[in-house]
Amino acid sequence: MIRAIRMRVMGGTSRFFRIAIALSSLWLVLFALAPNALLLLVAFFTRSDEHFVTPVLTLDNYIRLFDPTFLTILWDSARLACIATVICLLIGYPFAYIMANVRPNRRPFLLFLVIIPFWTSSLIRTYALILILKSKGLISELLTMLGITSGPVSFMYSDFAVFIGLTYTMLPFMILPLYASIEKLDRRLLDAAKDLGASSWRAFVHVTVPLTMPGIIAGAMLVFLPALSMFYVPEMLGGAKSMLLGNFIKNQFLVARDWPLGAAASSVMTIALILMVLVYSRVSRRGVRNREGGRGSGGALRSEGGMR
Amino acid sequence: MKHRLFRDRLFPRFLAAIAVTLFACAGFALPAAAKDAASEEKVLNIFCWSEYLPQEALDKFTEETGIKVVYSTYESNEAMYAKLKLLDGKGYDIVVPSTYFIEQMRHDGLLQPLDKTRLTNLAKLDPTLLNQEYDPDNAYSIPYMWGATGLMVNKKFADPATVASWSDLMRPEFKGRVILSDDVRDVVGFALKRDGHSMNSRNEAEIKKAFDFLNELKPAVRVFDVTAAKQAFISEEVVIGIIWNGDAYIAIEENPDLAFVYPREGAVLWIDSFAIPKGAEHKDNAHKFIDFMLRPENAALVVEEFKYSTPNLEVRPYLPKELQESRLIFPTAEDLKNSEVTMGVGEAKAVYERLWESLKAGK
């Protein structure tokens, strides 16, 4: 596909494509590359009370990150983000699977339902969750009305509330890539597996899951990384009882005014991102290789490989 | 053919439209920046806490002077400070920092001295709130609103008469139902007061001892968030904890089981003041605005809307009776005994911050 576009660009009226590419590159350099490069640079500078930072190079900021406090913060954040990712996957996979298997004319509607929450700021949706979860809130009143509980119950300020908040906010980011990869799945492979005597479960584990692995990993990345730094959900729903990576970074920049340490801490996230992208590209490449080589030469398989 | 049409005819137009939009934006931004301050335009850029100036007062000001008010908000002193520091004190005509931030900003040269001859209503302010350590002679700041961070308790769970000290937060019946602020100085401040020290202590041993108490208290804490305190108390998510007096007033209106207590070791006081940043482009208008808000009838609008204490001694007659008589809004000298205003702590700030991180990260 890309090659085809490039061919077209080279010959004939390529001017506007070049401008378009130049504009978007400029945009990315100005607003993505430059700030990140600056941040990385600041991580090696020294803190200053007068001007936030002075350009004296040091590794001290990274050494300070090995402080047990920061390691605890990192561990807590990673644990929270991990659990949220697993919950999103457990809910998102069946959802995406069903969505990819309903009649094609119904799919746009289901996709629409997944996308609707993006029309409202996630901060406001988190406030709405408070109204639902709090004592004398929606759930509490409902339970009392049904006679299940005698007094008001609260789900607020607990890990449970945090996971509800994180799952609710991040779920679409899991569903969308999963849906994309499940939809592409060639059903004939499942038929073949069944013909060869595999149970539905076996076919799912050995055919569906490996073939949709790129979607699983893409979804997990899209959920895990934002969840790692999403500080306002644990703050609002969890009662801010533990400090997370996002809070730590925010604190260094605003309260402690230690920009180099904040920059070093946030570069940890950038490194995590790069590692995950590497894993992703490796897994998806292996996926293609498996399909093209190992499993043989069915026409269906080749058409999959040919997409790339 | 469709693709052709898009590529050759529509796409260039699309790009042109983007370019025009960008230039138009730049065009709007430039004249505003380049305008000289000689003849001051009728605009006032206020940078203030959210929900901190009554709309009624702003409208009245515009009506009276023809000056248009542009109100931008911040959520913390730190955020306001960082922004002004990066902008080198330009872009805003009025800011409303708290005490120790006035001190810091004055020190950094981010504020300009006020022209007191233009503040005709200055004499109406409470002298005990003027000439404080953070700004001697109020050269840079005029108090706008002040208040106390004290204790609130739900009568259904404990008799408010038995709650008098910060130590009462530790009582076993409150376990898991305590709310604290998420601000390091608020929280350590009361822990220091509890030990009988200054809440602005720079003594590392004293600060450590305060944190020992907080580490012990932490398992009893349900929430760290003073801005959510009002709601958490009303819905009885928490039964005791830290709250600002104005929020306490509103919470009690909603839930009469609640009661506010000025702890005997002293409350944590704050004062927020008007100040004019160094690079303000409309300082005439800023002075006019400050003087306008110092008028008792306008200061009364602030009390009515936000229920915080006013530094203005002549406001009372303009208020409804229940506000006039409220000890939450007009605390007595006895209520404020031992209370203290939050001040800068210099180098010790790093100690506070480090211990705070470990308190939060700990289990």
Tab-separated table of N, CA and C in Angstrom, chain A residues 8 13 16-17 19-20 23 49-50 52 69 72-73 76 134-136 154 156-157 235 238-243 248 251-252 254-257 259, chain B residues 7-8 11-12 15 78-79 81-82 85-86 101 104 107 182 218 221-224 228 231-232 234-237 349 353 356-358 360-361 363:
chain	number	residue	atom	x	y	z
A	8	ARG	N	3.026	6.735	-6.738
A	8	ARG	CA	2.183	7.772	-7.294
A	8	ARG	C	2.757	9.156	-6.992
A	13	THR	N	1.833	14.797	-10.006
A	13	THR	CA	1.595	15.916	-9.106
A	13	THR	C	1.928	15.534	-7.676
A	16	PHE	N	1.892	18.485	-3.658
A	16	PHE	CA	1.041	18.656	-2.482
A	16	PHE	C	1.268	17.557	-1.461
A	17	PHE	N	1.614	16.394	-1.960
A	17	PHE	CA	1.948	15.345	-1.009
A	17	PHE	C	3.207	15.695	-0.251
A	19	ILE	N	4.282	18.666	0.383
A	19	ILE	CA	3.934	19.707	1.369
A	19	ILE	C	3.247	19.070	2.571
A	20	ALA	N	2.342	18.143	2.282
A	20	ALA	CA	1.607	17.508	3.376
A	20	ALA	C	2.563	16.771	4.302
A	23	LEU	N	4.611	19.261	6.222
A	23	LEU	CA	3.835	19.878	7.303
A	23	LEU	C	3.695	18.942	8.494
A	49	ASP	N	17.356	27.236	41.769
A	49	ASP	CA	16.212	27.912	42.366
A	49	ASP	C	15.787	29.117	41.550
A	50	GLU	N	16.761	29.720	40.871
A	50	GLU	CA	16.468	30.943	40.132
A	50	GLU	C	15.744	30.676	38.813
A	52	PHE	N	14.850	27.397	37.521
A	52	PHE	CA	14.396	26.004	37.430
A	52	PHE	C	15.540	25.041	37.146
A	69	THR	N	11.933	5.179	47.977
A	69	THR	CA	10.620	5.818	47.844
A	69	THR	C	10.167	5.796	46.395
A	72	THR	N	9.256	2.329	45.210
A	72	THR	CA	7.921	1.935	45.680
A	72	THR	C	6.846	2.573	44.805
A	73	ILE	N	7.034	3.863	44.520
A	73	ILE	CA	6.055	4.586	43.696
A	73	ILE	C	5.936	3.920	42.330
A	76	ASP	N	4.170	0.508	42.679
A	76	ASP	CA	2.734	0.681	42.896
A	76	ASP	C	2.028	1.065	41.599
A	134	LYS	N	-20.547	6.821	45.270
A	134	LYS	CA	-20.439	7.342	46.633
A	134	LYS	C	-21.561	6.822	47.541
A	135	SER	N	-21.337	7.014	48.820
A	135	SER	CA	-22.349	6.652	49.798
A	135	SER	C	-23.570	7.526	49.543
A	136	LYS	N	-24.763	6.941	49.559
A	136	LYS	CA	-26.002	7.608	49.150
A	136	LYS	C	-25.974	7.973	47.668
A	154	SER	N	-20.829	2.559	50.475
A	154	SER	CA	-19.961	3.355	49.626
A	154	SER	C	-18.911	2.488	48.967
A	156	MET	N	-16.541	4.238	47.268
A	156	MET	CA	-15.527	5.253	46.997
A	156	MET	C	-14.260	5.023	47.811
A	157	TYR	N	-13.190	5.681	47.361
A	157	TYR	CA	-11.922	5.707	48.073
A	157	TYR	C	-11.384	4.316	48.372
A	235	GLU	N	-6.462	9.537	42.338
A	235	GLU	CA	-6.562	10.649	43.265
A	235	GLU	C	-8.028	10.896	43.638
A	238	GLY	N	-9.655	7.006	44.518
A	238	GLY	CA	-8.934	6.201	45.497
A	238	GLY	C	-8.574	6.980	46.751
A	239	GLY	N	-8.818	8.291	46.749
A	239	GLY	CA	-8.530	9.087	47.927
A	239	GLY	C	-7.073	9.499	48.053
A	240	ALA	N	-6.305	9.370	46.967
A	240	ALA	CA	-4.913	9.842	46.937
A	240	ALA	C	-4.082	9.286	48.079
A	241	LYS	N	-4.359	8.022	48.467
A	241	LYS	CA	-3.638	7.482	49.615
A	241	LYS	C	-2.220	7.027	49.281
A	242	SER	N	-1.963	6.742	48.017
A	242	SER	CA	-0.574	6.446	47.703
A	242	SER	C	-0.142	7.323	46.551
A	243	MET	N	1.136	7.601	46.513
A	243	MET	CA	1.641	8.446	45.456
A	243	MET	C	1.979	7.575	44.253
A	248	PHE	N	4.027	11.919	41.298
A	248	PHE	CA	5.423	12.197	41.619
A	248	PHE	C	5.992	13.203	40.622
A	251	ASN	N	4.453	16.597	41.104
A	251	ASN	CA	5.005	17.206	42.315
A	251	ASN	C	6.388	17.783	42.095
A	252	GLN	N	7.218	17.049	41.356
A	252	GLN	CA	8.573	17.544	41.129
A	252	GLN	C	8.526	18.833	40.319
A	254	LEU	N	5.889	21.002	39.969
A	254	LEU	CA	5.162	22.126	40.553
A	254	LEU	C	5.556	22.418	41.994
A	255	VAL	N	5.457	21.439	42.857
A	255	VAL	CA	5.638	21.712	44.278
A	255	VAL	C	7.105	21.787	44.664
A	256	ALA	N	7.859	20.724	44.342
A	256	ALA	CA	9.255	20.698	44.765
A	256	ALA	C	10.126	21.544	43.844
A	257	ARG	N	9.605	21.884	42.695
A	257	ARG	CA	10.332	22.649	41.678
A	257	ARG	C	11.682	22.020	41.363
A	259	TRP	N	12.821	20.269	38.526
A	259	TRP	CA	12.543	19.846	37.157
A	259	TRP	C	13.426	18.701	36.684
B	7	ARG	N	-7.024	15.039	-4.896
B	7	ARG	CA	-5.604	15.336	-4.847
B	7	ARG	C	-5.288	16.677	-5.520
B	8	ASP	N	-5.906	16.877	-6.655
B	8	ASP	CA	-5.507	18.033	-7.451
B	8	ASP	C	-6.260	19.314	-7.120
B	11	PHE	N	-7.415	19.090	-2.141
B	11	PHE	CA	-6.372	19.011	-1.128
B	11	PHE	C	-5.582	20.319	-1.010
B	12	PRO	N	-5.164	20.920	-2.168
B	12	PRO	CA	-4.474	22.206	-2.038
B	12	PRO	C	-5.324	23.255	-1.332
B	15	LEU	N	-5.148	22.647	2.304
B	15	LEU	CA	-3.889	23.150	2.871
B	15	LEU	C	-3.930	24.662	2.999
B	78	GLU	N	1.254	26.717	43.260
B	78	GLU	CA	2.433	26.234	42.548
B	78	GLU	C	2.268	26.406	41.047
B	79	ALA	N	1.074	26.057	40.547
B	79	ALA	CA	0.831	26.162	39.108
B	79	ALA	C	0.874	27.624	38.680
B	81	TYR	N	2.471	30.067	40.173
B	81	TYR	CA	3.844	30.539	40.292
B	81	TYR	C	4.675	30.109	39.086
B	82	ALA	N	4.575	28.816	38.733
B	82	ALA	CA	5.372	28.298	37.619
B	82	ALA	C	5.042	29.050	36.337
B	85	LYS	N	6.370	32.654	36.470
B	85	LYS	CA	7.824	32.648	36.419
B	85	LYS	C	8.288	32.426	34.981
B	86	LEU	N	7.636	31.505	34.285
B	86	LEU	CA	8.012	31.226	32.896
B	86	LEU	C	7.677	32.409	31.992
B	101	PHE	N	3.600	32.449	49.061
B	101	PHE	CA	3.903	32.659	47.646
B	101	PHE	C	4.114	34.135	47.326
B	104	GLN	N	7.691	34.532	48.186
B	104	GLN	CA	8.553	33.949	47.157
B	104	GLN	C	8.570	34.813	45.885
B	107	HIS	N	10.405	38.016	46.322
B	107	HIS	CA	11.828	37.699	46.319
B	107	HIS	C	12.351	37.483	44.906
B	182	ASP	N	-4.505	17.166	50.806
B	182	ASP	CA	-3.438	16.582	50.002
B	182	ASP	C	-2.285	17.572	49.843
B	218	LYS	N	-1.886	7.422	59.248
B	218	LYS	CA	-2.241	7.114	57.857
B	218	LYS	C	-3.240	5.962	57.679
B	221	VAL	N	-6.752	7.035	57.630
B	221	VAL	CA	-7.170	8.024	56.636
B	221	VAL	C	-7.874	7.352	55.463
B	222	ARG	N	-9.010	7.928	55.102
B	222	ARG	CA	-9.747	7.404	53.956
B	222	ARG	C	-9.441	8.207	52.691
B	223	VAL	N	-9.286	9.493	52.844
B	223	VAL	CA	-9.047	10.373	51.693
B	223	VAL	C	-8.012	11.440	52.025
B	224	PHE	N	-7.160	11.749	51.060
B	224	PHE	CA	-6.324	12.947	51.131
B	224	PHE	C	-6.835	13.900	50.052
B	228	ALA	N	-12.299	17.952	48.119
B	228	ALA	CA	-13.442	17.040	48.097
B	228	ALA	C	-14.097	16.939	49.464
B	231	GLN	N	-18.033	17.526	49.958
B	231	GLN	CA	-18.875	16.429	49.482
B	231	GLN	C	-18.732	15.184	50.352
B	232	ALA	N	-17.474	14.880	50.721
B	232	ALA	CA	-17.228	13.663	51.493
B	232	ALA	C	-17.910	13.737	52.860
B	234	ILE	N	-20.641	15.686	53.556
B	234	ILE	CA	-22.097	15.721	53.363
B	234	ILE	C	-22.637	14.308	53.153
B	235	SER	N	-21.950	13.510	52.322
B	235	SER	CA	-22.463	12.167	52.059
B	235	SER	C	-21.978	11.161	53.107
B	236	GLU	N	-21.311	11.667	54.143
B	236	GLU	CA	-20.858	10.845	55.278
B	236	GLU	C	-19.900	9.734	54.882
B	237	GLU	N	-19.116	9.984	53.834
B	237	GLU	CA	-18.012	9.081	53.502
B	237	GLU	C	-16.964	9.155	54.604
B	349	LYS	N	12.175	23.065	52.855
B	349	LYS	CA	11.136	22.592	51.954
B	349	LYS	C	11.452	21.198	51.404
B	353	GLU	N	9.191	17.835	51.549
B	353	GLU	CA	8.800	17.143	50.330
B	353	GLU	C	9.238	15.678	50.362
B	356	TRP	N	7.140	13.727	52.817
B	356	TRP	CA	5.776	13.624	52.288
B	356	TRP	C	5.697	12.490	51.269
B	357	GLU	N	6.701	12.434	50.378
B	357	GLU	CA	6.719	11.362	49.383
B	357	GLU	C	6.782	10.003	50.067
B	358	SER	N	7.601	9.913	51.107
B	358	SER	CA	7.717	8.593	51.729
B	358	SER	C	6.469	8.263	52.551
B	360	LYS	N	3.449	9.115	51.595
B	360	LYS	CA	2.466	8.706	50.592
B	360	LYS	C	2.815	7.343	49.988
B	361	ALA	N	4.117	7.089	49.811
B	361	ALA	CA	4.506	5.834	49.170
B	361	ALA	C	4.404	4.665	50.145
B	363	LYS	N	3.096	2.049	53.118
B	363	LYS	CA	1.828	1.290	53.221
B	363	LYS	C	1.155	1.592	54.543
